[in-house]
Amino acid sequence: MDFSIQVTEMFRDPEFFKSFRTKVVPCLRELSFVRIWHAGCSTGEEVYSMAILLREEGLYDKTRLYATDLNEEAIVKAKKGIVSLEKMKDYTCNYLRAGGKQSFSQYYSVVGEEVIFDKSLRKNMVFAQHNLVTDSSFNEFNVIVCRNVLIYFNKDLQNKAHSLFFDSLSSSGYLIIGKKESIDFGPYKQKYTELDKEEKIYIKIT
């Protein structure tokens, strides 16, 4: 696979982030350290959204966020944490709908026509180029988020990615995929239990 489609926004699908707050965060509180992998992170809006959520829930300091994408240019942009100011009205709306607890503006600074996210949000982030089809696992994760990436894969490539995710998840780890994606028709359906059917949050069966 040698293409990459960059479609993302802050707190995209707010109901997912609200579900994550209420159904996943309480379990993450029980862990001494949390590793979260955002696979296919594009230009990073999703991982910054997760960092904000984790900070508000008091979990950021014990979490390492790994953000990977096939597209090297997207990773370079994600590292900078810069987005267009004109998008912030919609992003703020998403943040509030996702259960945001603070003023969204406290997480960024405005410079001209751009917004730069606070450096403290990046201190526990690791960005890297990674191919879900050809590259191997590089750590053990408590949560893997890969939303709206697998819809561009054929069945064989989807199964390769799911094999990678399963091997990379810790016992009782969480797999999160996009609303238009499914594990129902592949070999991994029996390896997970469903936590949130609507938001496609699954728990790896030990």
PDB file of C-alpha atoms in Angstrom:
ATOM      1  CA  MET A   1       0.000   0.000   0.000  1.00  0.00           C
ATOM      2  CA  ASP A   2       1.567   3.253  -1.107  1.00  0.00           C
ATOM      3  CA  PHE A   3      -1.179   5.846  -0.710  1.00  0.00           C
ATOM      4  CA  SER A   4      -2.410   7.927   2.171  1.00  0.00           C
ATOM      5  CA  ILE A   5      -5.684   9.827   2.526  1.00  0.00           C
ATOM      6  CA  GLN A   6      -5.585  12.684   5.020  1.00  0.00           C
ATOM      7  CA  VAL A   7      -9.040  13.288   6.489  1.00  0.00           C
ATOM      8  CA  THR A   8      -9.096  14.348  10.119  1.00  0.00           C
ATOM      9  CA  GLU A   9     -10.220  16.967  12.632  1.00  0.00           C
ATOM     10  CA  MET A  10     -10.071  17.661  16.349  1.00  0.00           C
ATOM     11  CA  PHE A  11     -12.490  15.501  18.342  1.00  0.00           C
ATOM     12  CA  ARG A  12     -13.865  13.988  15.156  1.00  0.00           C
ATOM     13  CA  ASP A  13     -17.033  12.017  16.002  1.00  0.00           C
ATOM     14  CA  PRO A  14     -17.502  13.600  19.452  1.00  0.00           C
ATOM     15  CA  GLU A  15     -19.639  10.703  20.668  1.00  0.00           C
ATOM     16  CA  PHE A  16     -16.625   8.418  20.387  1.00  0.00           C
ATOM     17  CA  PHE A  17     -14.581  10.609  22.711  1.00  0.00           C
ATOM     18  CA  LYS A  18     -17.509  10.842  25.121  1.00  0.00           C
ATOM     19  CA  SER A  19     -17.762   7.048  25.159  1.00  0.00           C
ATOM     20  CA  PHE A  20     -14.005   6.751  25.675  1.00  0.00           C
ATOM     21  CA  ARG A  21     -14.237   9.060  28.701  1.00  0.00           C
ATOM     22  CA  THR A  22     -17.021   7.091  30.345  1.00  0.00           C
ATOM     23  CA  LYS A  23     -16.211   3.490  29.370  1.00  0.00           C
ATOM     24  CA  VAL A  24     -12.442   3.227  28.863  1.00  0.00           C
ATOM     25  CA  VAL A  25     -10.902   5.890  31.092  1.00  0.00           C
ATOM     26  CA  PRO A  26     -12.135   4.293  34.371  1.00  0.00           C
ATOM     27  CA  CYS A  27     -10.243   1.104  33.459  1.00  0.00           C
ATOM     28  CA  LEU A  28      -7.118   2.998  32.453  1.00  0.00           C
ATOM     29  CA  ARG A  29      -7.058   4.595  35.897  1.00  0.00           C
ATOM     30  CA  GLU A  30      -6.264   1.149  37.327  1.00  0.00           C
ATOM     31  CA  LEU A  31      -3.057   0.845  35.297  1.00  0.00           C
ATOM     32  CA  SER A  32       0.323   2.095  36.492  1.00  0.00           C
ATOM     33  CA  PHE A  33       1.281   3.187  32.958  1.00  0.00           C
ATOM     34  CA  VAL A  34      -0.718   3.491  29.740  1.00  0.00           C
ATOM     35  CA  ARG A  35       0.438   3.103  26.138  1.00  0.00           C
ATOM     36  CA  ILE A  36      -1.892   4.253  23.365  1.00  0.00           C
ATOM     37  CA  TRP A  37      -1.194   3.792  19.662  1.00  0.00           C
ATOM     38  CA  HIS A  38      -2.913   6.024  17.114  1.00  0.00           C
ATOM     39  CA  ALA A  39      -2.355   4.093  13.890  1.00  0.00           C
ATOM     40  CA  GLY A  40      -2.899   6.129  10.736  1.00  0.00           C
ATOM     41  CA  CYS A  41      -2.771   9.374  12.708  1.00  0.00           C
ATOM     42  CA  SER A  42      -2.697  11.634   9.617  1.00  0.00           C
ATOM     43  CA  THR A  43      -1.707  15.187  10.635  1.00  0.00           C
ATOM     44  CA  GLY A  44      -2.237  14.505  14.330  1.00  0.00           C
ATOM     45  CA  GLU A  45      -5.555  16.110  15.254  1.00  0.00           C
ATOM     46  CA  GLU A  46      -6.839  12.908  16.803  1.00  0.00           C
ATOM     47  CA  VAL A  47      -3.796  12.312  19.001  1.00  0.00           C
ATOM     48  CA  TYR A  48      -3.884  15.901  20.264  1.00  0.00           C
ATOM     49  CA  SER A  49      -7.577  15.428  21.028  1.00  0.00           C
ATOM     50  CA  MET A  50      -6.747  12.312  23.029  1.00  0.00           C
ATOM     51  CA  ALA A  51      -3.969  14.140  24.885  1.00  0.00           C
ATOM     52  CA  ILE A  52      -6.424  16.855  25.929  1.00  0.00           C
ATOM     53  CA  LEU A  53      -8.971  14.278  27.083  1.00  0.00           C
ATOM     54  CA  LEU A  54      -6.340  12.404  29.095  1.00  0.00           C
ATOM     55  CA  ARG A  55      -5.107  15.612  30.707  1.00  0.00           C
ATOM     56  CA  GLU A  56      -8.622  16.497  31.790  1.00  0.00           C
ATOM     57  CA  GLU A  57      -9.043  13.020  33.254  1.00  0.00           C
ATOM     58  CA  GLY A  58      -5.737  13.229  35.124  1.00  0.00           C
ATOM     59  CA  LEU A  59      -4.115  10.436  33.109  1.00  0.00           C
ATOM     60  CA  TYR A  60      -1.772  12.238  30.740  1.00  0.00           C
ATOM     61  CA  ASP A  61       1.321  12.138  32.943  1.00  0.00           C
ATOM     62  CA  LYS A  62       1.243   8.340  33.073  1.00  0.00           C
ATOM     63  CA  THR A  63       0.478   7.863  29.377  1.00  0.00           C
ATOM     64  CA  ARG A  64       2.679   7.554  26.310  1.00  0.00           C
ATOM     65  CA  LEU A  65       0.956   8.319  23.007  1.00  0.00           C
ATOM     66  CA  TYR A  66       2.412   6.762  19.872  1.00  0.00           C
ATOM     67  CA  ALA A  67       1.215   8.337  16.616  1.00  0.00           C
ATOM     68  CA  THR A  68       2.123   6.714  13.306  1.00  0.00           C
ATOM     69  CA  ASP A  69       1.242   7.158   9.673  1.00  0.00           C
ATOM     70  CA  LEU A  70       2.483   5.942   6.313  1.00  0.00           C
ATOM     71  CA  ASN A  71       2.740   9.512   5.042  1.00  0.00           C
ATOM     72  CA  GLU A  72       6.005  11.126   6.129  1.00  0.00           C
ATOM     73  CA  GLU A  73       4.785  14.655   5.386  1.00  0.00           C
ATOM     74  CA  ALA A  74       1.743  14.107   7.609  1.00  0.00           C
ATOM     75  CA  ILE A  75       3.988  12.998  10.472  1.00  0.00           C
ATOM     76  CA  VAL A  76       6.188  16.081  10.095  1.00  0.00           C
ATOM     77  CA  LYS A  77       3.102  18.292  10.298  1.00  0.00           C
ATOM     78  CA  ALA A  78       1.687  16.348  13.240  1.00  0.00           C
ATOM     79  CA  LYS A  79       4.879  16.889  15.229  1.00  0.00           C
ATOM     80  CA  LYS A  80       4.484  20.651  14.896  1.00  0.00           C
ATOM     81  CA  GLY A  81       0.965  20.709  16.354  1.00  0.00           C
ATOM     82  CA  ILE A  82      -0.159  23.530  14.072  1.00  0.00           C
ATOM     83  CA  VAL A  83      -3.633  23.867  12.534  1.00  0.00           C
ATOM     84  CA  SER A  84      -5.520  26.602  10.721  1.00  0.00           C
ATOM     85  CA  LEU A  85      -7.271  29.185  12.905  1.00  0.00           C
ATOM     86  CA  GLU A  86     -10.354  29.072  10.686  1.00  0.00           C
ATOM     87  CA  LYS A  87     -11.024  25.507  11.809  1.00  0.00           C
ATOM     88  CA  MET A  88     -11.164  26.300  15.514  1.00  0.00           C
ATOM     89  CA  LYS A  89     -14.855  27.211  15.650  1.00  0.00           C
ATOM     90  CA  ASP A  90     -15.803  23.728  14.468  1.00  0.00           C
ATOM     91  CA  TYR A  91     -13.105  22.115  16.614  1.00  0.00           C
ATOM     92  CA  THR A  92     -14.350  23.932  19.713  1.00  0.00           C
ATOM     93  CA  CYS A  93     -17.875  22.708  19.013  1.00  0.00           C
ATOM     94  CA  ASN A  94     -16.577  19.148  18.686  1.00  0.00           C
ATOM     95  CA  TYR A  95     -14.635  19.492  21.930  1.00  0.00           C
ATOM     96  CA  LEU A  96     -17.701  20.602  23.867  1.00  0.00           C
ATOM     97  CA  ARG A  97     -19.861  17.857  22.369  1.00  0.00           C
ATOM     98  CA  ALA A  98     -17.168  15.338  23.322  1.00  0.00           C
ATOM     99  CA  GLY A  99     -17.541  16.258  26.987  1.00  0.00           C
ATOM    100  CA  GLY A 100     -14.749  18.831  27.236  1.00  0.00           C
ATOM    101  CA  LYS A 101     -14.367  20.173  30.756  1.00  0.00           C
ATOM    102  CA  GLN A 102     -12.369  23.358  30.242  1.00  0.00           C
ATOM    103  CA  SER A 103     -12.141  26.279  27.849  1.00  0.00           C
ATOM    104  CA  PHE A 104     -10.744  24.773  24.645  1.00  0.00           C
ATOM    105  CA  SER A 105      -8.687  27.911  24.002  1.00  0.00           C
ATOM    106  CA  GLN A 106      -6.456  27.170  26.978  1.00  0.00           C
ATOM    107  CA  TYR A 107      -4.798  24.373  24.996  1.00  0.00           C
ATOM    108  CA  TYR A 108      -3.407  26.506  22.188  1.00  0.00           C
ATOM    109  CA  SER A 109      -1.955  29.855  21.185  1.00  0.00           C
ATOM    110  CA  VAL A 110      -2.942  31.891  18.147  1.00  0.00           C
ATOM    111  CA  VAL A 111      -0.141  33.088  15.871  1.00  0.00           C
ATOM    112  CA  GLY A 112      -1.422  34.947  12.838  1.00  0.00           C
ATOM    113  CA  GLU A 113      -3.795  32.653  10.972  1.00  0.00           C
ATOM    114  CA  GLU A 114      -2.543  29.540  12.726  1.00  0.00           C
ATOM    115  CA  VAL A 115      -3.071  27.793  16.035  1.00  0.00           C
ATOM    116  CA  ILE A 116      -0.194  26.105  17.868  1.00  0.00           C
ATOM    117  CA  PHE A 117      -1.070  23.520  20.490  1.00  0.00           C
ATOM    118  CA  ASP A 118       0.636  23.775  23.840  1.00  0.00           C
ATOM    119  CA  LYS A 119       4.023  22.053  23.991  1.00  0.00           C
ATOM    120  CA  SER A 120       3.008  20.259  27.175  1.00  0.00           C
ATOM    121  CA  LEU A 121       0.539  18.219  25.108  1.00  0.00           C
ATOM    122  CA  ARG A 122       3.437  16.867  23.026  1.00  0.00           C
ATOM    123  CA  LYS A 123       5.784  15.880  25.843  1.00  0.00           C
ATOM    124  CA  ASN A 124       4.444  12.319  26.012  1.00  0.00           C
ATOM    125  CA  MET A 125       3.938  11.848  22.265  1.00  0.00           C
ATOM    126  CA  VAL A 126       6.098   9.779  19.935  1.00  0.00           C
ATOM    127  CA  PHE A 127       5.636  10.278  16.184  1.00  0.00           C
ATOM    128  CA  ALA A 128       6.941   7.835  13.581  1.00  0.00           C
ATOM    129  CA  GLN A 129       6.386   6.642  10.044  1.00  0.00           C
ATOM    130  CA  HIS A 130       4.860   3.150  10.003  1.00  0.00           C
ATOM    131  CA  ASN A 131       3.223   0.907   7.398  1.00  0.00           C
ATOM    132  CA  LEU A 132       0.375  -1.190   8.808  1.00  0.00           C
ATOM    133  CA  VAL A 133       0.773  -3.818   6.104  1.00  0.00           C
ATOM    134  CA  THR A 134       4.524  -4.367   5.928  1.00  0.00           C
ATOM    135  CA  ASP A 135       5.910  -3.189   9.276  1.00  0.00           C
ATOM    136  CA  SER A 136       5.902  -5.234  12.454  1.00  0.00           C
ATOM    137  CA  SER A 137       4.725  -4.507  15.982  1.00  0.00           C
ATOM    138  CA  PHE A 138       6.971  -2.134  17.916  1.00  0.00           C
ATOM    139  CA  ASN A 139       5.502  -2.205  21.427  1.00  0.00           C
ATOM    140  CA  GLU A 140       2.714  -3.548  23.610  1.00  0.00           C
ATOM    141  CA  PHE A 141      -0.272  -1.228  23.904  1.00  0.00           C
ATOM    142  CA  ASN A 142      -3.247  -0.862  26.225  1.00  0.00           C
ATOM    143  CA  VAL A 143      -5.240   0.958  23.554  1.00  0.00           C
ATOM    144  CA  ILE A 144      -5.000   0.961  19.761  1.00  0.00           C
ATOM    145  CA  VAL A 145      -6.993   3.577  17.866  1.00  0.00           C
ATOM    146  CA  CYS A 146      -7.264   3.098  14.099  1.00  0.00           C
ATOM    147  CA  ARG A 147     -10.374   4.850  12.884  1.00  0.00           C
ATOM    148  CA  ASN A 148     -11.344   5.246   9.240  1.00  0.00           C
ATOM    149  CA  VAL A 149      -8.157   3.728   7.871  1.00  0.00           C
ATOM    150  CA  LEU A 150      -9.107   0.108   7.208  1.00  0.00           C
ATOM    151  CA  ILE A 151     -12.004   1.106   4.944  1.00  0.00           C
ATOM    152  CA  TYR A 152      -9.360   1.799   2.302  1.00  0.00           C
ATOM    153  CA  PHE A 153      -7.860  -1.703   2.642  1.00  0.00           C
ATOM    154  CA  ASN A 154      -9.020  -4.841   0.862  1.00  0.00           C
ATOM    155  CA  LYS A 155      -9.823  -7.909   2.974  1.00  0.00           C
ATOM    156  CA  ASP A 156      -6.314  -9.347   2.869  1.00  0.00           C
ATOM    157  CA  LEU A 157      -4.756  -6.074   3.979  1.00  0.00           C
ATOM    158  CA  GLN A 158      -7.394  -5.644   6.676  1.00  0.00           C
ATOM    159  CA  ASN A 159      -6.562  -9.075   8.062  1.00  0.00           C
ATOM    160  CA  LYS A 160      -2.838  -8.221   8.087  1.00  0.00           C
ATOM    161  CA  ALA A 161      -3.555  -5.039  10.016  1.00  0.00           C
ATOM    162  CA  HIS A 162      -5.820  -6.842  12.482  1.00  0.00           C
ATOM    163  CA  SER A 163      -3.135  -9.463  13.041  1.00  0.00           C
ATOM    164  CA  LEU A 164      -0.691  -6.664  13.851  1.00  0.00           C
ATOM    165  CA  PHE A 165      -3.168  -4.996  16.207  1.00  0.00           C
ATOM    166  CA  PHE A 166      -3.984  -8.220  18.044  1.00  0.00           C
ATOM    167  CA  ASP A 167      -0.310  -9.066  18.515  1.00  0.00           C
ATOM    168  CA  SER A 168       0.360  -5.502  19.720  1.00  0.00           C
ATOM    169  CA  LEU A 169      -2.446  -5.314  22.286  1.00  0.00           C
ATOM    170  CA  SER A 170      -1.906  -6.188  25.901  1.00  0.00           C
ATOM    171  CA  SER A 171      -4.218  -8.584  27.703  1.00  0.00           C
ATOM    172  CA  SER A 172      -7.679  -6.988  27.911  1.00  0.00           C
ATOM    173  CA  GLY A 173      -6.444  -4.120  25.729  1.00  0.00           C
ATOM    174  CA  TYR A 174      -8.825  -1.931  23.735  1.00  0.00           C
ATOM    175  CA  LEU A 175      -9.132  -1.885  19.946  1.00  0.00           C
ATOM    176  CA  ILE A 176     -11.007   1.061  18.451  1.00  0.00           C
ATOM    177  CA  ILE A 177     -11.923   1.244  14.765  1.00  0.00           C
ATOM    178  CA  GLY A 178     -14.110   3.541  12.668  1.00  0.00           C
ATOM    179  CA  LYS A 179     -17.898   3.444  12.553  1.00  0.00           C
ATOM    180  CA  LYS A 180     -17.879   2.206   8.960  1.00  0.00           C
ATOM    181  CA  GLU A 181     -15.416  -0.548   9.773  1.00  0.00           C
ATOM    182  CA  SER A 182     -16.051  -3.980  11.240  1.00  0.00           C
ATOM    183  CA  ILE A 183     -14.338  -7.057  12.636  1.00  0.00           C
ATOM    184  CA  ASP A 184     -17.451  -9.186  12.106  1.00  0.00           C
ATOM    185  CA  PHE A 185     -16.382 -10.761   8.827  1.00  0.00           C
ATOM    186  CA  GLY A 186     -12.785 -11.627   9.572  1.00  0.00           C
ATOM    187  CA  PRO A 187     -10.898 -14.193  11.653  1.00  0.00           C
ATOM    188  CA  TYR A 188     -10.582 -11.875  14.655  1.00  0.00           C
ATOM    189  CA  LYS A 189     -14.246 -11.511  15.597  1.00  0.00           C
ATOM    190  CA  GLN A 190     -13.994 -14.214  18.270  1.00  0.00           C
ATOM    191  CA  LYS A 191     -10.889 -12.674  19.782  1.00  0.00           C
ATOM    192  CA  TYR A 192     -12.668  -9.579  21.126  1.00  0.00           C
ATOM    193  CA  THR A 193     -15.677  -8.710  23.200  1.00  0.00           C
ATOM    194  CA  GLU A 194     -17.757  -5.664  22.321  1.00  0.00           C
ATOM    195  CA  LEU A 195     -17.660  -2.727  24.732  1.00  0.00           C
ATOM    196  CA  ASP A 196     -19.486  -0.147  22.599  1.00  0.00           C
ATOM    197  CA  LYS A 197     -21.202  -1.417  19.454  1.00  0.00           C
ATOM    198  CA  GLU A 198     -21.986   2.046  18.071  1.00  0.00           C
ATOM    199  CA  GLU A 199     -18.497   3.504  18.600  1.00  0.00           C
ATOM    200  CA  LYS A 200     -16.692   0.265  17.664  1.00  0.00           C
ATOM    201  CA  ILE A 201     -14.737  -0.164  20.894  1.00  0.00           C
ATOM    202  CA  TYR A 202     -13.603  -3.738  21.555  1.00  0.00           C
ATOM    203  CA  ILE A 203     -11.731  -5.494  24.348  1.00  0.00           C
ATOM    204  CA  LYS A 204      -9.167  -8.178  23.562  1.00  0.00           C
ATOM    205  CA  ILE A 205     -10.157 -11.499  25.117  1.00  0.00           C
ATOM    206  CA  THR A 206      -7.407 -12.836  27.341  1.00  0.00           C
TER     207      THR A 206
END
